[in-house]
Short mmCIF file of C-alpha atoms and ligand atoms in Angstrom, two decimals:
data_model
loop_
_atom_site.label_atom_id
_atom_site.label_comp_id
_atom_site.label_asym_id
_atom_site.label_seq_id
_atom_site.Cartn_x
_atom_site.Cartn_y
_atom_site.Cartn_z
CA MET A 1 1.93 39.95 -47.09
CA ARG A 2 6.07 38.34 -47.48
CA HIS A 3 6.70 41.87 -45.52
CA GLY A 4 4.67 40.97 -42.73
CA PHE A 5 5.09 37.41 -42.97
CA THR A 6 8.86 37.70 -41.84
CA LEU A 7 8.33 40.38 -39.24
CA LEU A 8 6.21 37.61 -37.45
CA ALA A 9 8.72 35.50 -38.55
CA CYS A 10 11.27 37.44 -36.97
CA ALA A 11 9.04 37.44 -33.73
CA ALA A 12 8.60 33.95 -33.82
CA LYS A 13 11.94 33.49 -33.45
CA ARG A 14 12.34 35.79 -30.46
CA PHE A 15 10.02 34.17 -28.94
CA HIS A 16 11.31 31.29 -29.78
CA GLY A 17 14.91 32.29 -28.31
CA GLY A 18 12.78 33.57 -25.63
CA GLY A 19 11.48 30.08 -24.66
CA GLU A 20 15.28 28.77 -24.39
CA ALA A 21 16.37 31.11 -22.04
CA TYR A 22 12.85 30.82 -20.15
CA SER A 23 13.57 27.10 -21.00
CA ASN A 24 16.83 26.90 -19.53
CA SER A 25 16.64 29.08 -16.47
CA SER A 26 13.85 27.16 -15.97
CA THR A 27 15.88 23.48 -15.53
CA MET A 28 18.21 25.47 -13.81
CA PHE A 29 15.85 26.47 -11.33
CA ARG A 30 14.75 22.54 -11.17
CA PHE A 31 17.55 20.91 -10.93
CA LEU A 32 18.73 23.83 -8.07
CA LYS A 33 15.40 23.07 -6.05
CA GLN A 34 15.64 19.01 -5.68
CA ARG A 35 19.31 19.04 -5.11
CA ARG A 36 18.44 21.06 -2.16
CA ARG A 37 15.53 19.09 -1.42
CA GLN A 38 17.70 16.20 -1.54
CA ARG A 39 20.47 17.22 1.13
CA LEU A 40 17.40 18.51 3.14
CA ARG A 41 15.81 14.69 2.62
CA ALA A 42 19.23 13.37 3.82
CA GLN A 43 19.82 15.43 7.13
CA PRO A 44 19.88 14.49 10.03
CA PHE A 45 15.84 13.16 11.54
CA PRO A 46 16.02 15.39 14.38
CA PRO A 47 15.21 12.54 17.38
CA ALA A 48 12.68 15.74 19.07
CA TRP A 49 10.28 15.17 15.30
CA ARG A 50 10.85 11.65 15.45
CA SER A 51 8.69 10.89 19.23
CA ILE A 52 6.76 13.74 18.08
CA ILE A 53 5.63 10.67 14.86
CA THR A 54 5.62 7.98 16.62
CA GLY A 55 3.73 8.80 19.75
CA ASN A 56 0.90 11.15 17.70
CA LEU A 57 0.87 8.92 14.31
CA PRO A 58 0.01 5.44 15.58
CA ILE A 59 0.14 4.10 11.64
CA PHE A 60 3.77 5.76 11.59
CA ARG A 61 4.74 2.39 13.41
CA ARG A 62 3.38 0.09 10.91
CA LEU A 63 5.13 1.66 7.40
CA PRO A 64 8.13 -1.56 6.37
CA PRO A 65 10.91 0.43 7.48
CA GLU A 66 11.62 2.19 3.87
CA ASP A 67 8.71 3.83 3.87
CA GLN A 68 9.12 5.84 7.06
CA ALA A 69 12.58 6.73 5.78
CA GLU A 70 11.25 8.36 2.65
CA LEU A 71 7.95 9.97 5.20
CA LEU A 72 10.70 11.53 6.96
CA GLY A 73 12.81 12.59 4.30
CA HIS A 74 9.49 14.13 2.47
CA VAL A 75 8.83 15.55 6.13
CA GLN A 76 12.16 17.08 6.22
CA VAL A 77 11.06 18.98 2.76
CA PHE A 78 7.59 20.02 4.08
CA LEU A 79 8.81 21.48 6.69
CA ALA A 80 12.18 23.88 5.55
CA GLU A 81 9.12 24.86 1.78
CA LYS A 82 5.94 25.45 3.65
CA HIS A 83 4.69 28.19 5.90
CA PHE A 84 2.80 27.86 8.85
CA GLU A 85 0.70 30.05 10.71
CA GLY A 86 -1.16 30.10 13.87
CA CYS A 87 -4.68 32.05 14.11
CA SER A 88 -7.00 32.60 17.44
CA GLY A 89 -3.97 32.97 19.73
CA LEU A 90 -2.93 29.23 18.78
CA GLU A 91 0.38 28.69 19.13
CA LEU A 92 2.08 26.69 17.24
CA THR A 93 4.62 24.17 18.16
CA ASP A 94 6.90 21.27 16.70
CA GLU A 95 4.11 19.32 17.73
CA ILE A 96 1.33 21.02 15.08
CA ARG A 97 3.95 21.62 12.76
CA VAL A 98 5.14 18.08 12.49
CA THR A 99 2.04 15.91 12.99
CA ILE A 100 0.62 17.74 9.98
CA ALA A 101 3.71 17.76 7.80
CA ALA A 102 4.08 13.38 9.13
CA GLN A 103 0.01 13.28 7.98
CA ALA A 104 0.65 15.04 4.31
CA CYS A 105 3.81 13.35 3.22
CA LEU A 106 1.64 10.56 3.89
CA LEU A 107 0.57 10.82 0.30
CA LEU A 108 3.61 11.95 -1.61
CA LEU A 109 4.85 8.18 -0.71
CA HIS A 110 6.61 5.96 -3.83
CA ARG A 111 6.46 8.93 -6.42
CA ALA A 112 7.76 11.45 -7.45
CA THR A 113 5.99 14.65 -6.17
CA ASP A 114 6.54 18.13 -6.48
CA TYR A 115 5.31 18.73 -2.56
CA TYR A 116 2.04 20.94 -3.78
CA PRO A 117 3.61 23.28 -5.23
CA GLU A 118 0.38 25.29 -5.25
CA LEU A 119 0.24 24.78 -1.84
CA THR A 120 2.49 27.85 0.24
CA SER A 121 1.38 28.15 4.33
CA ILE A 122 -1.17 26.48 7.00
CA LEU A 123 -3.24 28.26 8.64
CA VAL A 124 -3.89 26.27 12.37
CA TYR A 125 -6.59 26.93 14.61
CA PRO A 126 -6.61 26.00 18.17
CA SER A 127 -10.73 23.49 17.40
CA GLY A 128 -13.37 24.33 14.38
CA TYR A 129 -14.09 28.02 13.08
CA THR A 130 -16.33 29.93 11.72
CA SER A 131 -15.44 30.82 8.40
CA TYR A 132 -16.86 33.76 7.05
CA GLU A 133 -17.06 33.83 2.95
CA ALA A 134 -19.97 35.93 0.40
CA ARG A 135 -21.57 32.91 -1.20
CA HIS A 136 -23.94 34.13 -4.25
CA LEU A 137 -27.85 32.63 -3.86
CA ASP A 138 -29.79 33.89 -6.40
CA GLY A 139 -29.81 37.06 -9.33
CA ASN A 140 -28.43 39.84 -6.63
CA ILE A 141 -28.45 38.27 -3.34
CA TRP A 142 -25.58 36.58 -1.85
CA ASP A 143 -25.54 35.36 1.50
CA GLU A 144 -22.10 36.92 3.62
CA GLY A 145 -23.15 34.09 6.79
CA GLY A 146 -21.20 32.61 8.79
CA GLU A 147 -20.15 28.99 8.59
CA PRO A 148 -18.88 26.47 11.04
CA ARG A 149 -15.59 24.63 9.64
CA LEU A 150 -12.42 22.18 10.46
CA GLY A 151 -10.77 22.44 7.94
CA GLN A 152 -10.44 24.57 4.02
CA THR A 153 -8.47 24.94 1.16
CA ALA A 154 -9.17 26.04 -2.86
CA ARG A 155 -7.35 26.68 -5.66
CA TRP A 156 -4.80 29.52 -6.07
CA LEU A 157 -5.94 30.22 -2.31
CA GLY A 158 -2.19 29.50 -1.70
CA SER A 159 -3.13 28.12 2.10
CA LEU A 160 -4.80 25.14 3.49
CA VAL A 161 -6.70 25.58 7.17
CA LEU A 162 -6.63 23.53 9.38
CA ALA A 163 -8.71 22.93 12.94
CA TRP A 164 -5.61 21.46 15.34
CA ASP A 165 -7.35 19.37 17.30
CA ASP A 166 -9.05 17.27 14.99
CA ALA A 167 -6.17 16.75 12.75
CA LYS A 168 -4.61 15.17 16.19
CA ARG A 169 -7.56 13.17 16.75
CA GLY A 170 -7.31 12.39 12.43
CA ALA A 171 -3.49 11.28 13.81
CA ALA A 172 -4.89 9.93 16.56
CA HIS A 173 -7.47 7.11 15.57
CA PRO A 174 -6.16 5.78 12.16
CA SER A 175 -9.04 3.94 11.13
CA ASP A 176 -11.53 5.19 11.74
CA GLY A 177 -12.25 6.08 8.17
CA ARG A 178 -12.09 9.81 8.55
CA ASN A 179 -8.84 12.18 8.60
CA LEU A 180 -8.81 15.73 7.93
CA VAL A 181 -5.51 16.12 7.06
CA LEU A 182 -6.09 13.74 4.06
CA HIS A 183 -9.47 14.96 3.03
CA GLU A 184 -7.55 18.88 2.74
CA PHE A 185 -4.34 17.22 1.44
CA ALA A 186 -6.02 15.21 -1.41
CA HIS A 187 -7.96 18.83 -2.53
CA GLN A 188 -4.79 20.15 -3.10
CA LEU A 189 -3.44 17.34 -5.16
CA ASP A 190 -5.90 17.33 -7.22
CA TYR A 191 -5.47 20.97 -8.10
CA GLU A 192 -2.41 19.55 -9.32
CA ASP A 193 -3.65 19.02 -13.00
CA PHE A 194 -4.99 23.20 -12.52
CA LYS A 195 -8.60 21.90 -12.47
CA THR A 196 -10.51 21.00 -9.96
CA ASP A 197 -12.41 18.24 -10.93
CA GLY A 198 -11.98 14.89 -8.70
CA ALA A 199 -9.11 13.46 -10.63
CA PRO A 200 -5.20 13.92 -9.67
CA ALA A 201 -2.65 14.66 -12.40
CA LEU A 202 -2.61 10.70 -14.23
CA ALA A 203 0.12 9.66 -16.56
CA THR A 204 -1.99 9.35 -19.32
CA ARG A 205 -5.08 9.58 -21.38
CA ALA A 206 -6.10 5.56 -20.94
CA GLU A 207 -5.76 6.57 -17.71
CA TYR A 208 -7.73 9.50 -17.35
CA LEU A 209 -10.48 7.63 -19.70
CA THR A 210 -10.60 4.69 -16.91
CA TRP A 211 -10.29 6.82 -13.46
CA ALA A 212 -13.15 8.58 -15.19
CA ARG A 213 -15.44 5.61 -16.22
CA VAL A 214 -14.72 3.57 -12.98
CA MET A 215 -15.30 7.20 -10.56
CA SER A 216 -17.89 8.27 -12.72
CA ARG A 217 -20.19 4.95 -11.95
CA GLU A 218 -18.65 5.18 -7.68
CA PHE A 219 -19.66 8.64 -7.83
CA ALA A 220 -23.02 7.46 -8.47
CA ALA A 221 -23.82 4.83 -5.99
CA LEU A 222 -22.90 7.01 -3.29
CA GLN A 223 -25.66 9.77 -3.92
CA SER A 224 -28.01 6.89 -4.52
CA ALA A 225 -26.06 5.74 -1.31
CA GLY A 226 -26.99 9.06 0.36
CA GLU A 227 -30.37 9.47 -0.88
CA THR A 228 -31.24 5.96 0.55
CA GLY A 229 -29.54 6.29 3.60
CA THR A 230 -27.67 2.60 2.39
CA SER A 231 -24.90 1.63 4.83
CA THR A 232 -21.10 2.30 3.00
CA VAL A 233 -18.15 2.58 3.87
CA LEU A 234 -17.61 6.00 2.27
CA ASP A 235 -19.38 9.05 3.65
CA THR A 236 -21.70 10.15 1.82
CA TYR A 237 -20.45 13.85 2.15
CA GLY A 238 -18.10 13.13 -0.62
CA ALA A 239 -21.03 13.08 -2.97
CA THR A 240 -21.44 16.60 -2.76
CA ASN A 241 -19.24 16.84 -5.80
CA PRO A 242 -16.06 15.51 -7.88
CA ALA A 243 -13.72 17.37 -5.80
CA GLU A 244 -14.95 16.08 -2.54
CA PHE A 245 -15.76 12.46 -3.71
CA PHE A 246 -11.56 12.21 -4.22
CA ALA A 247 -11.04 14.15 -0.65
CA VAL A 248 -13.22 11.28 1.26
CA VAL A 249 -11.95 8.13 -0.37
CA THR A 250 -8.17 9.35 -0.22
CA GLU A 251 -9.60 9.06 3.53
CA ALA A 252 -11.02 5.93 3.18
CA PHE A 253 -8.00 4.42 0.88
CA PHE A 254 -5.75 5.40 4.23
CA GLU A 255 -8.03 4.32 6.94
CA ARG A 256 -10.79 1.66 5.30
CA PRO A 257 -8.68 -0.31 2.67
CA ARG A 258 -9.86 -3.90 3.66
CA ALA A 259 -13.08 -2.68 3.59
CA LEU A 260 -12.84 -0.63 0.75
CA ARG A 261 -11.29 -2.87 -1.54
CA GLY A 262 -13.29 -5.81 -0.47
CA ARG A 263 -16.64 -3.00 -0.96
CA HIS A 264 -15.23 -1.54 -4.34
CA PRO A 265 -12.43 -3.50 -5.60
CA GLU A 266 -12.07 -1.15 -8.62
CA LEU A 267 -12.04 2.82 -6.96
CA TYR A 268 -8.98 0.74 -4.41
CA ALA A 269 -7.65 -0.29 -7.76
CA GLN A 270 -7.81 2.74 -9.03
CA LEU A 271 -6.28 5.19 -5.90
CA ALA A 272 -3.61 2.22 -5.60
CA ARG A 273 -2.43 2.53 -9.04
CA PHE A 274 -2.48 6.67 -7.90
CA PHE A 275 -1.03 6.77 -4.95
CA ARG A 276 1.29 4.27 -5.77
CA GLN A 277 0.17 2.36 -2.76
CA ASP A 278 -1.38 -0.77 -0.88
CA PRO A 279 -2.52 0.45 2.29
CA SER A 280 -4.45 -2.57 2.67
CA ARG A 281 -1.30 -4.22 3.70
CA TYR A 282 0.04 -1.72 6.27
CA SER A 283 -3.74 -0.45 7.37
CA ALA A 284 -4.39 -0.69 11.86
CA GLU A 285 -7.78 -1.61 11.07
CA THR A 286 -9.77 -4.62 12.10
CA THR A 287 -12.80 -5.42 10.73
CA THR A 288 -13.76 -5.22 7.32
CA THR A 289 -17.72 -4.96 7.72
CA PRO A 290 -18.73 -1.08 7.27
ZN1 ZN B 301 -13.05 18.83 1.72
#
């Protein structure tokens, strides 16, 4: 027994040593990554890219100057790290890449971020596309039919798909409550704690508990509104499941913040705490009624 214990102790020591080596190399990796990102953020922003953002994202002009500068820095990192691919014959342009990146980076302002670490590639179709997926129906029955889509993403997939015409339209109308890019990238934020449960990575257990309490109640209310046909600030598609709920409330938070804050103050407070932003201060929204 003693011998076995010693072997185990040695094995544990070796493992621990390996852990330190791993820890040191991962600390070095993080340091180098952060330094590279700092350099990217500090690079002069290409004037042509800035023209694309000011032309395609009316919300950009409404942001405080310090937020504009932070956003442009994030766009530099995002475009350096993410791979874009055109689908169905779409030829990628700077307009496509920059317009998508700027919207995605709006979700990163004011927070420590690892730039959507689960995401490698963004696939862009010219417009809506058909997604072919085998879906389990019952027993041995599978449905392999196509489903029309504007965008999608999934954990472990490493990619996110967007219809370019809808992504551009979403940027051009910053207060209609709908934004495809914000929706799909909110899903990516949800994955950062390695779960698809509608809760992004929060700092403390107390924050998770409060989040769960508020979101559960709001999710149930949206389900009821969908069943009774009651008018709501939130798209009732959010009642599909908690993950879709988080994506839908993220769209509303950035696009209809005043209406959301007026109708759902606790929900708004939770999102404002997570995103460290108060979009009601810069929103293009003109009315507070749904
Ligand atoms: Zn979704």
